XYZ file of N, CA and C in Angstrom:
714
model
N -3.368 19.001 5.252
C -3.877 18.778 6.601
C -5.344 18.327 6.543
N -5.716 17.401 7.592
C -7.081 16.663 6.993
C -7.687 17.770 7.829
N -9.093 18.271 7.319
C -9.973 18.563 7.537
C -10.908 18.106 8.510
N -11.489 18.472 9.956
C -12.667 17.378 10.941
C -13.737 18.234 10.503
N -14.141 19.602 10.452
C -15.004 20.044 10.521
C -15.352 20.727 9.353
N -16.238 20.920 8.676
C -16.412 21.779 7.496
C -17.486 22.162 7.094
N -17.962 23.391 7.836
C -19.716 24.183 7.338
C -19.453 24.921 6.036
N -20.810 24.847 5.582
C -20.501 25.274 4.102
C -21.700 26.463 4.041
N -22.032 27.621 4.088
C -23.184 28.571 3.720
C -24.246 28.030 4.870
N -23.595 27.705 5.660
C -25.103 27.342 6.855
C -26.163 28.125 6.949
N -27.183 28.113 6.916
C -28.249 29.053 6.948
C -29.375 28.120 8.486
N -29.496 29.612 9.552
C -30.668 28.776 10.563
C -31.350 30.101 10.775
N -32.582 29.931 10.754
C -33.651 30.564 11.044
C -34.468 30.424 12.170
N -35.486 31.077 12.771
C -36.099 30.599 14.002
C -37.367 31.644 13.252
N -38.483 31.206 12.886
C -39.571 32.518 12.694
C -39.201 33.380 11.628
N -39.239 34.457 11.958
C -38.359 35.558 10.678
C -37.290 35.972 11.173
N -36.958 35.391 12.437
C -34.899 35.979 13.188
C -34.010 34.861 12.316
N -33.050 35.546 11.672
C -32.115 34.908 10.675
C -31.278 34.846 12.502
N -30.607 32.920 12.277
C -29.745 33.509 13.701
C -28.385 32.737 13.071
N -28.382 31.664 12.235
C -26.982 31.661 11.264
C -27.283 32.363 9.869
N -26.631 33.140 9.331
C -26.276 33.326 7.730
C -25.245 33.051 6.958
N -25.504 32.254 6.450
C -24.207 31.950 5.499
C -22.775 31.673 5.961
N -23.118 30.696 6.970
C -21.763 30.442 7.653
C -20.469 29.058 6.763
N -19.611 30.066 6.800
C -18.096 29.342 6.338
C -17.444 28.912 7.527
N -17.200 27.892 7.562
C -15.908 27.526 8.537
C -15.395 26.168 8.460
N -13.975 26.478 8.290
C -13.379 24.945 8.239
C -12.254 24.322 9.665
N -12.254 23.089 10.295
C -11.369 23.083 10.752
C -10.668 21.804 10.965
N -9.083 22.024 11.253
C -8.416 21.000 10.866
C -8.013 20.221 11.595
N -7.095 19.170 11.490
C -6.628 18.323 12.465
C -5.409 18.665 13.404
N -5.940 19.001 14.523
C -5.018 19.574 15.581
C -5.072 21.113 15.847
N -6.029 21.612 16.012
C -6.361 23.058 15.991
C -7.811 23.124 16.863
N -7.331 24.232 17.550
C -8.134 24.775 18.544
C -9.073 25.669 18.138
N -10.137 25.931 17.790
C -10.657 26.801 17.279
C -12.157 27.338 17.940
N -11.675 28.414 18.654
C -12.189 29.512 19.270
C -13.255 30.049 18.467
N -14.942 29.915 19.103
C -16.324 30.939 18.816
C -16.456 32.232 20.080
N -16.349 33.145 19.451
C -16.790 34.359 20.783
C -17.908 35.190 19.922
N -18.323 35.721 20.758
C -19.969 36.246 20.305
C -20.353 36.779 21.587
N -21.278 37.806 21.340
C -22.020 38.321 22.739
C -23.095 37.592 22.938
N -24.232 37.301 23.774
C -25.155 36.419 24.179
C -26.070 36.526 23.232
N -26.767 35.146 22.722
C -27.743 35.414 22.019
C -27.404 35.517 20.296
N -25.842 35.417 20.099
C -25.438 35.847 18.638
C -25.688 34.104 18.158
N -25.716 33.395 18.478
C -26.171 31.900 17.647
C -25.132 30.807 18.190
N -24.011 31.160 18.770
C -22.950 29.848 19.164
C -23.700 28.726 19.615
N -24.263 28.733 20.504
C -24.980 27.537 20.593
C -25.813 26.942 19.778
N -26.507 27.715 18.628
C -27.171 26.956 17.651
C -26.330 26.803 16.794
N -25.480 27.021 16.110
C -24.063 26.974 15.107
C -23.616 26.011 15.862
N -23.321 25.237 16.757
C -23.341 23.753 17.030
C -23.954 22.710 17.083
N -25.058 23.132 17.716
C -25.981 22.078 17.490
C -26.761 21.798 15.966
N -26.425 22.415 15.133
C -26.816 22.579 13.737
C -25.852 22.008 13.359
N -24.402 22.110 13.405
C -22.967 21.250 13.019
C -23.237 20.197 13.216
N -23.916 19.572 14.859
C -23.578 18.071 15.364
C -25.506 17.547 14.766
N -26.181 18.190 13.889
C -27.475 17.733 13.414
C -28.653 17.526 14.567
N -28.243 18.189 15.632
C -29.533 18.390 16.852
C -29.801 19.368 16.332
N -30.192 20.529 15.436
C -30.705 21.639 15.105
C -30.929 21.181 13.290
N -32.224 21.462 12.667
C -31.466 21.097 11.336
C -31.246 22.350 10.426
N -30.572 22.584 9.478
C -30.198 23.853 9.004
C -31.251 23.755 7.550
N -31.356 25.422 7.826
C -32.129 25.511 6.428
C -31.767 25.531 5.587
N -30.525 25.852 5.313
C -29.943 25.635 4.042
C -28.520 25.460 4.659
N -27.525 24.728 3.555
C -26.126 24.526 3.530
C -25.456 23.356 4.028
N -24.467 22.902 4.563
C -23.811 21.666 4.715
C -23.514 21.713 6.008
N -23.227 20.635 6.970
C -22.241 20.850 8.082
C -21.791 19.375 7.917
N -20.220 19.046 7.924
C -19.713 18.106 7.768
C -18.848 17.886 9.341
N -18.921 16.780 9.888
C -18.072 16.302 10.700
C -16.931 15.382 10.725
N -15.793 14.842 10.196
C -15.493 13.849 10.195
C -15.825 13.234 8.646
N -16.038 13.999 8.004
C -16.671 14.123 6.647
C -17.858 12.986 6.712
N -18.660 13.296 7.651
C -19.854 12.795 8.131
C -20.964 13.981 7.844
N -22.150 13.837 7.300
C -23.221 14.607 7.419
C -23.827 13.899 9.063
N -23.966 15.067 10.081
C -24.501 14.654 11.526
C -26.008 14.550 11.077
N -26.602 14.280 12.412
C -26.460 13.039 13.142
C -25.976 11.760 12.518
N -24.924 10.864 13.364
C -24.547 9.889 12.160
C -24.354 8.752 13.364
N -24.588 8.282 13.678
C -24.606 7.008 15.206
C -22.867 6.599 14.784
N -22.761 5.974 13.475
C -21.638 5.697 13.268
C -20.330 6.624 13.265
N -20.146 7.433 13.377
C -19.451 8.300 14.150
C -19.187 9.429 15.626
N -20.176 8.911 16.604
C -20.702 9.653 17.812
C -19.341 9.127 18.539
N -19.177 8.131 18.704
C -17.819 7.698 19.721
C -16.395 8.670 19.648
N -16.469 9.130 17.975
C -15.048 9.744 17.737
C -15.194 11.454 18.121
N -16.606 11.898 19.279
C -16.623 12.942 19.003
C -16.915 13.310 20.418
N -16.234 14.262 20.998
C -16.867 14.495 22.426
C -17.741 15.515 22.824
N -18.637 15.889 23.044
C -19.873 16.812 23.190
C -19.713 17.126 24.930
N -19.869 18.725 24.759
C -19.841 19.031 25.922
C -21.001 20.284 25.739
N -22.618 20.192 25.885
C -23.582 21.390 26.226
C -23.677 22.334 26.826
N -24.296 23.576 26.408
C -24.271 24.562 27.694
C -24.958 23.837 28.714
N -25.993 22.838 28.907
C -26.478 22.583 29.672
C -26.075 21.238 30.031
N -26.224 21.225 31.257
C -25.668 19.929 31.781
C -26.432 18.815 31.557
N -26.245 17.704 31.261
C -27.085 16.673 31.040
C -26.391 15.555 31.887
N -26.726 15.228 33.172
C -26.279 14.522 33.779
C -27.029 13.538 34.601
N -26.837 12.440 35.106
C -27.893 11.875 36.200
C -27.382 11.757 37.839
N -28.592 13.121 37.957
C -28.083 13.783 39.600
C -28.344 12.688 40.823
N -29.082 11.147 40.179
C -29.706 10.767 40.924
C -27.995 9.331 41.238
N -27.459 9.305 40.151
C -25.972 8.894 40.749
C -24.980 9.767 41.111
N -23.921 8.816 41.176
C -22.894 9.855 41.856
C -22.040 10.381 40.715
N -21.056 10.799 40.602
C -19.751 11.072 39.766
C -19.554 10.052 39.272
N -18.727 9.153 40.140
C -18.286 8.306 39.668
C -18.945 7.188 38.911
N -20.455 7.322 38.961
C -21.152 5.950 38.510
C -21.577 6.940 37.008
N -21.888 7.901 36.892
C -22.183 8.990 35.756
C -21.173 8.631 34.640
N -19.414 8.712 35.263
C -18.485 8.658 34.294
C -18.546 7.230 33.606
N -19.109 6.142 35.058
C -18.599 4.672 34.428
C -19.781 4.307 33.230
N -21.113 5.289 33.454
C -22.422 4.732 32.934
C -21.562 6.029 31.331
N -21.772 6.802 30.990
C -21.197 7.345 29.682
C -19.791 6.596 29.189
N -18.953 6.070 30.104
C -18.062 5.423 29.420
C -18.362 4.236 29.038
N -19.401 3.035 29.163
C -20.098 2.186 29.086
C -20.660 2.297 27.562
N -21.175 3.739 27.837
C -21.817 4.216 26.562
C -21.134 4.060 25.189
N -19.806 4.794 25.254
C -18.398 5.168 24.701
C -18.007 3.673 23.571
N -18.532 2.202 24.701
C -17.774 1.591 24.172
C -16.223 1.317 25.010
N -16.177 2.133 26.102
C -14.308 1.914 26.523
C -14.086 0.751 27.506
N -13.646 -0.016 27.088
C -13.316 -1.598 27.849
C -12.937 -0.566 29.867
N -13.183 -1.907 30.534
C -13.070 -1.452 31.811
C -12.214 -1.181 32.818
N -10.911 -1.982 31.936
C -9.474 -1.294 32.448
C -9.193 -0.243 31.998
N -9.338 -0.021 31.067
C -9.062 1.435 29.815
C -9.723 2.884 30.733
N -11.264 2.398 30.949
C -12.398 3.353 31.354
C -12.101 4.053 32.565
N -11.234 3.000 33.649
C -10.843 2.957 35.089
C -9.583 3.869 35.088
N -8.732 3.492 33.953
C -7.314 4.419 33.827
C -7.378 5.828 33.683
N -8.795 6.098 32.714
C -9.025 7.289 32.089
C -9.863 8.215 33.061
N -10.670 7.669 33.407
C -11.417 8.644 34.972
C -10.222 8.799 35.739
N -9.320 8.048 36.178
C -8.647 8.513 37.146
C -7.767 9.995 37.063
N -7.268 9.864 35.415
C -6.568 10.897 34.616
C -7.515 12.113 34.420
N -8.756 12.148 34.208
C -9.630 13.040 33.895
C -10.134 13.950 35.234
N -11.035 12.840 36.232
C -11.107 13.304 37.158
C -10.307 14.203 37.577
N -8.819 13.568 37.897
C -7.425 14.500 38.102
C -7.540 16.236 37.585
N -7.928 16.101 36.444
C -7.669 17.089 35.534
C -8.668 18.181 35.639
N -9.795 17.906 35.797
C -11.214 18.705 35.985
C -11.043 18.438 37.668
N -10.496 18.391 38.732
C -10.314 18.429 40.137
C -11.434 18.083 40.942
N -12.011 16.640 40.150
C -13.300 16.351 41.446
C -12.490 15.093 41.518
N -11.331 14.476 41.743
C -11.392 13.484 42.243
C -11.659 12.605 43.501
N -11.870 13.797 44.565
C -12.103 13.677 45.613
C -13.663 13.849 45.897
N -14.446 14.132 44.625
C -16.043 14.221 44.901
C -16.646 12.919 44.160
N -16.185 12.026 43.467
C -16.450 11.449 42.688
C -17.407 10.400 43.198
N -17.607 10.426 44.916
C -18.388 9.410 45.481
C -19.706 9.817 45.588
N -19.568 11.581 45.725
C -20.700 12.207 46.059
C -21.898 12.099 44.954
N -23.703 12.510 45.272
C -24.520 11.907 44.522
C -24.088 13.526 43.592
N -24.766 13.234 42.445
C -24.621 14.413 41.580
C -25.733 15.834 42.289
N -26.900 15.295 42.477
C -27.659 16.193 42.668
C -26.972 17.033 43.625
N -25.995 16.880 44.766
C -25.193 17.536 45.993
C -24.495 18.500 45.422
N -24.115 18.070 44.041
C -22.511 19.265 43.264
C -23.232 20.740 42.897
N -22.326 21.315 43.064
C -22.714 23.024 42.744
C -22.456 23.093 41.351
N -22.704 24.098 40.292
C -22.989 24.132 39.281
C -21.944 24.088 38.330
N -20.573 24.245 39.186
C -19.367 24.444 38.779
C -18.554 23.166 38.443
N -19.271 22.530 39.630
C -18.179 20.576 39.664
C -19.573 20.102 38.850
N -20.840 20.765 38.678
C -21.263 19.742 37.291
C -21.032 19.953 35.716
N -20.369 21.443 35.812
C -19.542 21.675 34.853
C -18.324 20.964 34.279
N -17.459 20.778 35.320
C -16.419 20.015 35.600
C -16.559 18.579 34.772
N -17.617 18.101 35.226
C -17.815 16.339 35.269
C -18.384 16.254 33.707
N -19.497 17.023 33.783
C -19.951 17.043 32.107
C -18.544 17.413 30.627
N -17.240 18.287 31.706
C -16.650 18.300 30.384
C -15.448 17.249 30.878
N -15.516 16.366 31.714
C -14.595 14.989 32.186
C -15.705 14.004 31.305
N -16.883 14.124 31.514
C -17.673 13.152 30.496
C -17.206 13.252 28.819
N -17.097 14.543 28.084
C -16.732 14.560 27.014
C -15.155 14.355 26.598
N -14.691 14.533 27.597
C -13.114 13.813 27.352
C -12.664 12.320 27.525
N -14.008 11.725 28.013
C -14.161 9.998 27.997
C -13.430 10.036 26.421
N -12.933 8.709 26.531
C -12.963 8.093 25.272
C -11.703 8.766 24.151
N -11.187 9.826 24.587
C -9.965 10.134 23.768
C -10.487 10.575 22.097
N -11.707 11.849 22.043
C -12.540 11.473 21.133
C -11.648 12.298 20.147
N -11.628 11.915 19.213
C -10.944 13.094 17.671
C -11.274 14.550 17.457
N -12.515 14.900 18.145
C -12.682 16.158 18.038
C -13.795 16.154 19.436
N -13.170 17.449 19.632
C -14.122 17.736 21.117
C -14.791 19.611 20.746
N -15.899 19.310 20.809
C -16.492 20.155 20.564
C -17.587 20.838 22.313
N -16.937 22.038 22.350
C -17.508 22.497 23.858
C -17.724 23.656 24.266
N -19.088 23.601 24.352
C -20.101 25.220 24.679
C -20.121 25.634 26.369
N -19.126 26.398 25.961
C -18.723 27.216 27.484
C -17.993 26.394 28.316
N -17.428 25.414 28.085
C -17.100 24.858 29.488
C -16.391 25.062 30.686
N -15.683 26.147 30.308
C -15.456 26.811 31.919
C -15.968 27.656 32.618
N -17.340 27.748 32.641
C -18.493 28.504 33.105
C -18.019 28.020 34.375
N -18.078 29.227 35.300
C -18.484 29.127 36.701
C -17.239 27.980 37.116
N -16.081 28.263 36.606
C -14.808 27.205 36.998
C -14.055 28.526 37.507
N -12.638 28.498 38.662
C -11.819 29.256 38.908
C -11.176 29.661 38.505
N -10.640 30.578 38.333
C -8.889 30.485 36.867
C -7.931 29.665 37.008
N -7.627 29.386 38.245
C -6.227 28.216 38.563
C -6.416 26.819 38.370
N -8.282 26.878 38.080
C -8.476 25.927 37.462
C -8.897 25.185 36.113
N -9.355 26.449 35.660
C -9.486 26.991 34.055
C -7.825 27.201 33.453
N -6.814 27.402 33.871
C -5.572 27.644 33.430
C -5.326 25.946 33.251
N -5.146 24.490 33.798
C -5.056 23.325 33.958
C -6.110 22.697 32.992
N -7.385 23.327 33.372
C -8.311 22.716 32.022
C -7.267 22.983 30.666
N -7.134 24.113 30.401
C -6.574 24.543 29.003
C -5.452 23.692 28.969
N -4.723 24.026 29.842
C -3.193 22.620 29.726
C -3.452 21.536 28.790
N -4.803 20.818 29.584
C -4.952 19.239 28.897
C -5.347 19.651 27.771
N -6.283 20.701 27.276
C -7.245 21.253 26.186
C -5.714 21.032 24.820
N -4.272 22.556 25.320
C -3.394 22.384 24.437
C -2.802 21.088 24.296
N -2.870 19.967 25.052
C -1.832 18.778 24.868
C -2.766 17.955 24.140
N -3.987 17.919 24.195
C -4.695 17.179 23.538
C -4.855 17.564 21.619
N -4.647 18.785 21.673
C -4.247 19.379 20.298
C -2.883 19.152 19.695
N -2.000 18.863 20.500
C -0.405 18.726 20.052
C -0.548 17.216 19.832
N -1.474 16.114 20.902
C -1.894 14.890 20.180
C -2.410 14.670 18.287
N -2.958 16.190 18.136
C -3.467 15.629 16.692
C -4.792 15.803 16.888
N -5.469 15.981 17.876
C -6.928 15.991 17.895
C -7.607 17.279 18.067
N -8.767 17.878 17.432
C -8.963 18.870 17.359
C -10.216 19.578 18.339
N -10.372 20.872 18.950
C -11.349 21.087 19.656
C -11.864 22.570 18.868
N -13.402 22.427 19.286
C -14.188 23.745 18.613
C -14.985 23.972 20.038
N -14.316 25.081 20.455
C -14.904 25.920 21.879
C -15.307 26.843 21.467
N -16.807 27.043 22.371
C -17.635 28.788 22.666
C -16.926 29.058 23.917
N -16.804 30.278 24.371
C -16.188 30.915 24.952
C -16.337 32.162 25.255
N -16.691 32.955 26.691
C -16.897 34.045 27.089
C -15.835 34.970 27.706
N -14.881 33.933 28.000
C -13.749 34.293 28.781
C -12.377 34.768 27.553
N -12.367 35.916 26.952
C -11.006 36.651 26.190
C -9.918 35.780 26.455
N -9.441 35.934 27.757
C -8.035 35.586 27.520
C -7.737 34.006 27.289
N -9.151 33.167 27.326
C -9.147 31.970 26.655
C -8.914 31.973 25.307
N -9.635 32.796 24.176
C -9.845 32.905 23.010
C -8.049 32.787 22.167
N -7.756 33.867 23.702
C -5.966 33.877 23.030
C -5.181 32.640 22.863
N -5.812 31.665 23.416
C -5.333 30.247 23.637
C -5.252 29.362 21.855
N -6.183 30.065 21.820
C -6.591 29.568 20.286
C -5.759 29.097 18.835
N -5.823 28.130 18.478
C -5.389 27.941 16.671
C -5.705 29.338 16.195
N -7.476 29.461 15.924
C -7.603 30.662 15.384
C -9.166 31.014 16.186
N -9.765 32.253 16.131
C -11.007 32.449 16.689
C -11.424 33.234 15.333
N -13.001 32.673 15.917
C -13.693 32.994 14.946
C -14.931 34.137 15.418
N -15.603 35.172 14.852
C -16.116 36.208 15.545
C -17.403 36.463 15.055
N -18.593 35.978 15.769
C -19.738 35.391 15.024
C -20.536 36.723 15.976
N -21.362 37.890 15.492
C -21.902 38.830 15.492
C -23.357 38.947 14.558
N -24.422 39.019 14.991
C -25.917 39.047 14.619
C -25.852 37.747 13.555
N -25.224 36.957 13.524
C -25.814 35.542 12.746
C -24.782 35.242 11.600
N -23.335 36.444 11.837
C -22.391 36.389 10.627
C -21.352 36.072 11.752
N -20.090 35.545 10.673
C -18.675 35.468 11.342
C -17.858 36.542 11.102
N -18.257 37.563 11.717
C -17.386 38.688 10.672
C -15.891 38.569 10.688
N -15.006 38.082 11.494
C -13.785 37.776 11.481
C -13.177 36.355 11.777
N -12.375 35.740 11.123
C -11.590 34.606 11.632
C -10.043 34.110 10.766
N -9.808 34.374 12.347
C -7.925 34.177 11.833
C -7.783 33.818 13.177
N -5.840 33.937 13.080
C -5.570 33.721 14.310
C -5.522 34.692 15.591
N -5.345 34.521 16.973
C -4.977 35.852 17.514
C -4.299 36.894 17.297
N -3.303 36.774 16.565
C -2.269 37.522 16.421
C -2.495 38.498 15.383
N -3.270 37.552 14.034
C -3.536 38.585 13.327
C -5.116 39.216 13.277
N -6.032 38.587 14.007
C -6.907 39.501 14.444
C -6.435 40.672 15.189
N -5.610 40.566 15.942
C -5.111 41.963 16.765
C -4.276 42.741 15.976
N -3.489 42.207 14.959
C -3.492 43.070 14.327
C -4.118 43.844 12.987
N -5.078 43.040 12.773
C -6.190 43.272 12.269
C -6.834 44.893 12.150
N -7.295 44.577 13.949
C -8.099 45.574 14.238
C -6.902 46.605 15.242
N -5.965 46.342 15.122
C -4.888 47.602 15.337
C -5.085 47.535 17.377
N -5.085 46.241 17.672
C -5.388 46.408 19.118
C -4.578 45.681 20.089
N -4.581 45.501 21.342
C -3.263 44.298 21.935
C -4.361 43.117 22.764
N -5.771 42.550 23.129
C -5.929 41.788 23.232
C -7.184 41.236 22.253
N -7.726 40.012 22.779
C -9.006 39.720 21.912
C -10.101 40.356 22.305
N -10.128 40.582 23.921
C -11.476 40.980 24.484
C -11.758 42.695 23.577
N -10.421 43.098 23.391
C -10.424 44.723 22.484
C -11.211 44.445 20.947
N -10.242 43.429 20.326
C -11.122 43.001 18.672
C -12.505 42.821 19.196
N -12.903 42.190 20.423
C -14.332 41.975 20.169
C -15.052 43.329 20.804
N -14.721 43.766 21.729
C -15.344 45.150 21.407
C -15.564 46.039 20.593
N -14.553 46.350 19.758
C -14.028 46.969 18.495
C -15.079 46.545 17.244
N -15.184 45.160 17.266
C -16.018 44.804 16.122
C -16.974 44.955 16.559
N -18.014 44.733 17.620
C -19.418 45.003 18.160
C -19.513 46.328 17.832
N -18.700 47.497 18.128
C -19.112 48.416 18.165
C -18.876 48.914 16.677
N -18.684 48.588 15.780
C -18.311 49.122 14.161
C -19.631 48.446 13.715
């Protein structure tokens, strides 16, 4: 099975706070693979150190068997931030056409794919509105409809159902699993447990280590428990 992702002994520091140590993780083609952590344990820098916006002090992070930042591979990869990076001063719809522009995606292609996306993240009916108007939830929405532009090989995404509904977080995941049964792989942070269960495998990143990673099933039985939100209590508190 080919390999997209592959950290090797990552090491990140900030001052004298160790906030990655020695991170292992591999992942493959068509696998979902779940980060949970309590606030502050490094998920967000353990990505941005993967995608080379952070640089690591010691060890490897391979993408695509790319060392990041790499221009020549940004198209095959979809990025979704904790923070929104959007321009509030257009609307939706001119946001998606200006990043798909970006992408490279011809303009029949670009037109087919917002319509499908939009659909999917449920602003199709806001898509006229200016950005700055959207609540924090539909710019959630749009920023992770921006990273699903382009049909990218690996989608990599920090929190993205922050501040989304469940009936609509249940439909995100839909496209999330079909896009994995395509062959293409995603690496999600995640606060929400019964997402984690969704997972290929999760991985359980605690003061700057991964102390566990498998799949759900056998993390729970692992730690002798019946959901994930239990393993991650269980391990915080050991």
């Amino acid at each position: 099975m080919k390999k997209v992702i592959d950290l090797k002994k990552l090491q990140k520091a900030y001052a004298s706070e160790t906030v990655l140590n020695n991170i292992n993780l591999e992942v493959f083609k068509g696998e979902i693979i779940g980060l949970i952590g309590p606030s502050g344990a490094g998920k967000s820098t353990l990505i941005k150190t993967m995608l080379g916006m952070e640089k690591a002090d010691k060890g490897t992070a391979l993408v695509l068997d790319t060392q990041m930042p790499d221009r020549n591979i940004l198209n095959q990869i979809g990025y979704m931030a904790q923070s929104d990076a959007l321009h509030e001063s257009l609307t939706g719809l001119e946001n998606l056409l200006f990043f798909g522009k970006m992408k490279g995606i011809q303009k029949t292609e670009l037109k087919q794919q917002i319509t499908h996306i939009s659909k999917v993240v449920d602003l199709e009916n806001q898509l006229d509105k200016f950005v700055s108007g959207y609540s924090g939830g539909m710019k959630r929405r749009l920023s992770l409809a921006i990273a699903l532009l382009g049909n990218p090989t690996v989608l990599i995404l920090d929190e993205p159902t922050v501040g989304i509904d469940p009936s609509l977080r249940r439909k995100i995941w839909q496209e999330l699993i079909n896009i994995k049964d395509e062959g293409r792989s995603i690496f999600i942070t995640t606060h929400v447990m019964d997402e984690a269960e969704l997972t290929s495998k999760v991985a359980l990143l605690l003061r700057g280590n991964i102390i566990a990673f498998d799949t759900p099933l056998h993390l729970k039985k692992q730690f002798n428990v019946s959901t994930i939100e239990e393993v991650f209590l269980k391990a915080e508190g050991e």
